[in-house]
Short mmCIF file of C-alpha atoms in Angstrom, two decimals:
data_model
loop_
_atom_site.label_atom_id
_atom_site.label_comp_id
_atom_site.label_asym_id
_atom_site.label_seq_id
_atom_site.Cartn_x
_atom_site.Cartn_y
_atom_site.Cartn_z
CA MET A 876 -24.84 -5.00 10.93
CA CYS A 877 -23.20 -8.22 12.13
CA LEU A 878 -24.01 -11.56 10.55
CA LYS A 879 -22.70 -15.05 10.94
CA LEU A 880 -22.45 -17.11 7.79
CA GLY A 881 -21.84 -20.60 9.05
CA GLU A 882 -18.82 -20.20 11.31
CA ILE A 883 -17.66 -16.94 9.72
CA PRO A 884 -18.53 -13.61 11.37
CA VAL A 885 -19.37 -10.94 8.80
CA VAL A 886 -19.71 -7.17 9.26
CA VAL A 887 -21.95 -5.45 6.68
CA ILE A 888 -21.41 -1.70 6.17
CA SER A 889 -24.68 -0.40 4.78
CA SER A 890 -24.13 3.37 4.84
CA ALA A 891 -21.75 5.78 3.13
CA ASP A 892 -20.68 7.26 6.48
CA GLY A 893 -19.87 3.82 7.84
CA ALA A 894 -17.87 2.91 4.73
CA ALA A 895 -15.97 6.20 4.94
CA GLU A 896 -15.06 5.54 8.58
CA VAL A 897 -13.82 2.07 7.72
CA MET A 898 -11.73 3.23 4.75
CA LYS A 899 -10.31 6.35 6.43
CA PHE A 900 -9.78 5.39 10.05
CA HIS A 901 -9.72 1.58 10.14
CA ASP A 902 -8.14 0.82 6.77
CA LEU A 903 -5.27 -1.22 8.25
CA GLU A 904 -7.69 -3.55 10.05
CA PHE A 905 -9.48 -4.24 6.77
CA ALA A 906 -6.44 -4.16 4.44
CA SER A 907 -5.82 -7.91 4.42
CA ARG A 908 -8.13 -10.35 2.61
CA PRO A 909 -9.23 -13.60 4.27
CA ILE A 910 -7.60 -16.71 2.81
CA ASN A 911 -9.78 -19.75 2.26
CA TYR A 912 -8.79 -23.20 1.09
CA SER A 913 -9.34 -22.37 -2.58
CA VAL A 914 -7.07 -19.33 -2.46
CA GLU A 915 -4.44 -21.20 -0.48
CA ALA A 916 -4.41 -24.03 -3.01
CA ILE A 917 -4.33 -22.06 -6.26
CA PHE A 918 -2.19 -19.12 -5.12
CA TYR A 919 0.40 -20.90 -2.97
CA GLY A 920 -0.96 -19.89 0.41
CA GLY A 921 -2.00 -16.43 -0.75
CA ASN A 922 1.66 -15.44 -0.93
CA ASN A 923 1.13 -12.70 -3.54
CA VAL A 924 0.04 -9.12 -4.04
CA LEU A 925 -3.66 -9.90 -4.24
CA PHE A 926 -4.18 -12.07 -1.16
CA GLY A 927 -0.99 -11.51 0.84
CA PRO A 928 -1.41 -9.95 4.30
CA TYR A 929 -0.72 -6.24 4.46
CA GLY A 930 2.88 -5.59 5.43
CA ASP A 931 6.41 -5.15 4.10
CA PHE A 932 6.25 -8.18 1.82
CA TRP A 933 2.94 -7.06 0.31
CA ARG A 934 4.33 -3.55 -0.31
CA GLN A 935 7.37 -5.05 -2.02
CA MET A 936 5.22 -7.22 -4.29
CA ARG A 937 2.94 -4.28 -5.12
CA ARG A 938 5.95 -2.14 -6.04
CA LEU A 939 7.33 -4.89 -8.30
CA CYS A 940 3.98 -5.31 -10.03
CA ASN A 941 3.56 -1.57 -10.60
CA LEU A 942 7.10 -0.98 -11.83
CA GLU A 943 7.91 -4.21 -13.67
CA LEU A 944 4.71 -6.01 -14.65
CA LEU A 945 1.86 -3.53 -15.04
CA SER A 946 3.65 -0.35 -16.06
CA PRO A 947 2.63 1.44 -19.30
CA LYS A 948 6.05 0.61 -20.74
CA ARG A 949 5.53 -3.11 -20.11
CA VAL A 950 2.04 -3.03 -21.64
CA ARG A 951 3.41 -1.28 -24.73
CA SER A 952 6.11 -3.93 -25.04
CA PHE A 953 3.42 -6.48 -25.91
CA ARG A 954 2.13 -4.44 -28.84
CA ALA A 955 3.80 -6.76 -31.37
CA VAL A 956 2.12 -9.77 -29.73
CA ARG A 957 -1.29 -8.11 -29.94
CA GLU A 958 -0.74 -7.10 -33.57
CA GLN A 959 0.31 -10.64 -34.52
CA GLU A 960 -2.72 -12.22 -32.89
CA VAL A 961 -5.13 -9.70 -34.45
CA SER A 962 -3.54 -10.29 -37.89
CA THR A 963 -4.01 -14.02 -37.42
CA LEU A 964 -7.66 -13.45 -36.49
CA ILE A 965 -8.30 -11.30 -39.56
CA ARG A 966 -6.70 -13.89 -41.83
CA GLU A 967 -8.75 -16.72 -40.32
CA ILE A 968 -12.01 -14.73 -40.63
CA SER A 969 -11.20 -13.94 -44.24
CA GLU A 970 -10.51 -17.59 -45.04
CA LYS A 971 -13.75 -18.72 -43.40
CA ALA A 972 -15.74 -16.02 -45.17
CA ASN A 973 -14.35 -17.05 -48.55
CA SER A 974 -15.30 -20.66 -47.89
CA GLY A 975 -18.78 -19.82 -46.58
CA VAL A 976 -18.11 -20.95 -43.02
CA VAL A 977 -20.02 -19.24 -40.19
CA VAL A 978 -17.71 -17.24 -37.92
CA ASP A 979 -18.28 -17.27 -34.16
CA PHE A 980 -16.88 -13.80 -33.56
CA SER A 981 -17.23 -13.85 -29.76
CA SER A 982 -15.32 -17.11 -29.55
CA SER A 983 -12.64 -15.83 -31.90
CA LEU A 984 -12.13 -12.65 -29.85
CA ALA A 985 -11.91 -14.67 -26.66
CA GLU A 986 -9.30 -16.89 -28.27
CA VAL A 987 -7.25 -13.83 -29.33
CA SER A 988 -7.41 -12.46 -25.81
CA ASN A 989 -6.35 -15.78 -24.34
CA ASN A 990 -3.45 -16.10 -26.78
CA VAL A 991 -2.17 -12.62 -25.95
CA MET A 992 -2.50 -13.38 -22.24
CA ALA A 993 -0.62 -16.66 -22.51
CA ARG A 994 2.19 -15.20 -24.62
CA ALA A 995 2.56 -12.22 -22.27
CA ALA A 996 2.77 -14.50 -19.24
CA ILE A 997 4.90 -17.43 -20.43
CA GLY A 998 6.06 -16.32 -23.89
CA GLY A 999 6.22 -18.69 -26.80
CA ARG A 1000 7.39 -21.63 -24.74
CA CYS A 1001 3.92 -22.96 -23.92
CA GLU A 1002 3.44 -26.06 -26.04
CA ASP A 1003 -0.29 -26.31 -25.36
CA GLN A 1004 -1.91 -22.90 -24.92
CA SER A 1005 -5.38 -24.44 -24.93
CA LEU A 1006 -4.48 -26.40 -21.78
CA PHE A 1007 -3.19 -23.20 -20.18
CA HIS A 1008 -6.44 -21.38 -20.93
CA SER A 1009 -8.51 -24.33 -19.72
CA LEU A 1010 -6.64 -24.53 -16.43
CA LEU A 1011 -7.01 -20.80 -15.81
CA GLY A 1012 -10.74 -21.02 -16.53
CA THR A 1013 -11.10 -23.92 -14.14
CA ALA A 1014 -9.17 -22.05 -11.45
CA VAL A 1015 -11.33 -18.95 -11.78
CA LYS A 1016 -14.56 -21.02 -11.61
CA LEU A 1017 -13.33 -22.87 -8.52
CA LEU A 1018 -12.28 -19.64 -6.82
CA SER A 1019 -15.50 -17.79 -7.59
CA GLY A 1020 -17.87 -20.72 -7.07
CA PHE A 1021 -19.63 -21.72 -3.86
CA ASN A 1022 -17.63 -23.92 -1.46
CA LEU A 1023 -19.30 -24.98 1.80
CA VAL A 1024 -15.91 -25.35 3.48
CA ASP A 1025 -15.45 -21.57 3.25
CA LEU A 1026 -18.38 -21.18 5.64
CA PHE A 1027 -17.40 -24.11 7.88
CA PRO A 1028 -13.55 -24.13 7.90
CA SER A 1029 -13.47 -26.48 10.89
CA MET A 1030 -15.01 -29.22 8.73
CA PRO A 1031 -12.58 -29.67 5.82
CA PHE A 1032 -14.00 -33.16 5.14
CA ILE A 1033 -16.95 -31.47 3.43
CA GLY A 1034 -14.66 -30.58 0.52
CA ARG A 1035 -13.67 -34.21 0.10
CA ILE A 1036 -17.31 -35.33 0.12
CA THR A 1037 -18.42 -32.77 -2.48
CA GLY A 1038 -15.34 -33.33 -4.67
CA HIS A 1039 -14.35 -29.65 -4.51
CA GLN A 1040 -11.04 -30.40 -2.82
CA ARG A 1041 -10.14 -33.01 -5.41
CA ARG A 1042 -10.84 -30.57 -8.27
CA LEU A 1043 -8.81 -27.87 -6.53
CA ASP A 1044 -5.84 -30.14 -5.92
CA GLU A 1045 -5.90 -31.39 -9.51
CA CYS A 1046 -6.08 -27.85 -10.90
CA ARG A 1047 -3.27 -26.68 -8.61
CA LYS A 1048 -1.05 -29.57 -9.60
CA ASN A 1049 -1.52 -28.95 -13.34
CA LEU A 1050 -1.01 -25.18 -13.06
CA ASP A 1051 2.11 -25.75 -10.97
CA LEU A 1052 3.55 -28.18 -13.50
CA MET A 1053 2.97 -25.75 -16.38
CA ALA A 1054 4.42 -22.76 -14.50
CA GLU A 1055 7.39 -24.84 -13.32
CA LYS A 1056 8.06 -26.00 -16.87
CA SER A 1057 7.95 -22.45 -18.16
CA CYS A 1058 10.39 -21.24 -15.47
CA ARG A 1059 12.82 -24.10 -16.06
CA ASN A 1060 12.75 -23.59 -19.84
CA THR A 1061 13.43 -19.89 -19.41
CA GLU A 1062 16.41 -20.63 -17.13
CA LYS A 1063 17.71 -23.29 -19.50
CA ASN A 1064 17.53 -21.11 -22.60
CA GLY A 1065 18.76 -17.97 -20.87
CA ALA A 1066 17.47 -14.44 -21.53
CA GLU A 1067 15.85 -14.86 -24.95
CA SER A 1068 14.24 -11.41 -25.12
CA PRO A 1069 15.55 -7.89 -24.53
CA VAL A 1070 14.60 -6.52 -21.12
CA ASP A 1071 11.97 -4.23 -22.66
CA TYR A 1072 10.26 -7.13 -24.50
CA ALA A 1073 10.51 -9.93 -21.93
CA ASP A 1074 7.42 -11.84 -20.87
CA LEU A 1075 6.29 -11.90 -17.24
CA THR A 1076 8.16 -15.14 -16.44
CA GLU A 1077 11.41 -13.72 -17.78
CA VAL A 1078 10.95 -10.48 -15.85
CA LEU A 1079 10.28 -12.23 -12.55
CA LEU A 1080 13.20 -14.64 -12.96
CA ARG A 1081 15.50 -11.72 -13.77
CA ILE A 1082 14.41 -9.95 -10.58
CA GLN A 1083 15.00 -13.18 -8.64
CA ARG A 1084 18.54 -13.54 -10.05
CA GLU A 1085 19.46 -9.90 -9.45
CA GLY A 1086 18.42 -10.09 -5.81
CA GLY A 1087 18.72 -6.97 -3.67
CA LEU A 1088 15.17 -7.34 -2.33
CA GLN A 1089 14.22 -7.24 1.34
CA PHE A 1090 12.30 -10.47 0.78
CA PRO A 1091 13.91 -12.64 -1.93
CA LEU A 1092 11.51 -14.01 -4.54
CA SER A 1093 10.93 -17.75 -4.33
CA ASP A 1094 9.75 -19.91 -7.22
CA ASP A 1095 6.35 -20.17 -5.54
CA ASN A 1096 6.16 -16.35 -5.36
CA ILE A 1097 6.80 -16.15 -9.10
CA LYS A 1098 4.23 -18.81 -9.96
CA ALA A 1099 1.68 -17.19 -7.66
CA VAL A 1100 2.11 -13.79 -9.35
CA ILE A 1101 1.68 -15.38 -12.80
CA ASN A 1102 -1.46 -17.25 -11.68
CA VAL A 1103 -2.97 -14.15 -10.05
CA THR A 1104 -2.23 -11.89 -13.05
CA ASN A 1105 -3.71 -14.28 -15.56
CA SER A 1106 -6.71 -15.24 -13.42
CA LEU A 1107 -7.66 -11.56 -13.14
CA LEU A 1108 -7.39 -11.21 -16.93
CA CYS A 1109 -9.26 -14.47 -17.50
CA PHE A 1110 -12.22 -13.70 -15.25
CA PRO A 1111 -13.88 -11.07 -17.49
CA LEU A 1112 -13.59 -13.41 -20.47
CA LEU A 1113 -15.44 -16.13 -18.57
CA GLN A 1114 -18.13 -13.70 -17.44
CA LYS A 1115 -18.70 -12.21 -20.91
CA PRO A 1116 -16.56 -13.69 -23.71
#
């Protein structure tokens, strides 16, 4: 079934046989995701493994994510971070219980998840983790929310009228400043952690320094990967904290 949502043509596959044909025989035609203004703003033109067009660069980024960022070994390396945050949570709950204060357990668990996420992404160099969490939450809401410009891309002025473009640009600027600060602090202080215990920023900067890639990593590539990784982790917390 073919639809047209605004100016965007849409093909709806409503049967299992049709879906199988698309995935098996036309997978390359459907491998790339469309890039709208929101994605381009938050994720540096979609230049990352999630929204990048299918090709050699995308395969390189996927390989780096699988081997360096999302491998079981890398996940295990953050065990100490998880244990520290859980210990802090238990201590805070105990203190509140002793003083008769009501504990919002859902909020506390969300805070622990956010802290682990921030420390895994940018280590202990983030001076204001609450700002980091807030920016990620804003980015996810802007990306997943309705934007009329996505349906009428030839009329970008709509985003300025509704204020959506202003909110996107502000969020992008603040996320970029925080990611840039983290990268520069890591470079200034040198390799603070062993390779097996480095945070995502340290890992990506090490890969950038070592080179040897078909497509060298730029600073924007690194910041886009960090934003994508943490936005994916942040989305479930916003849906059901």
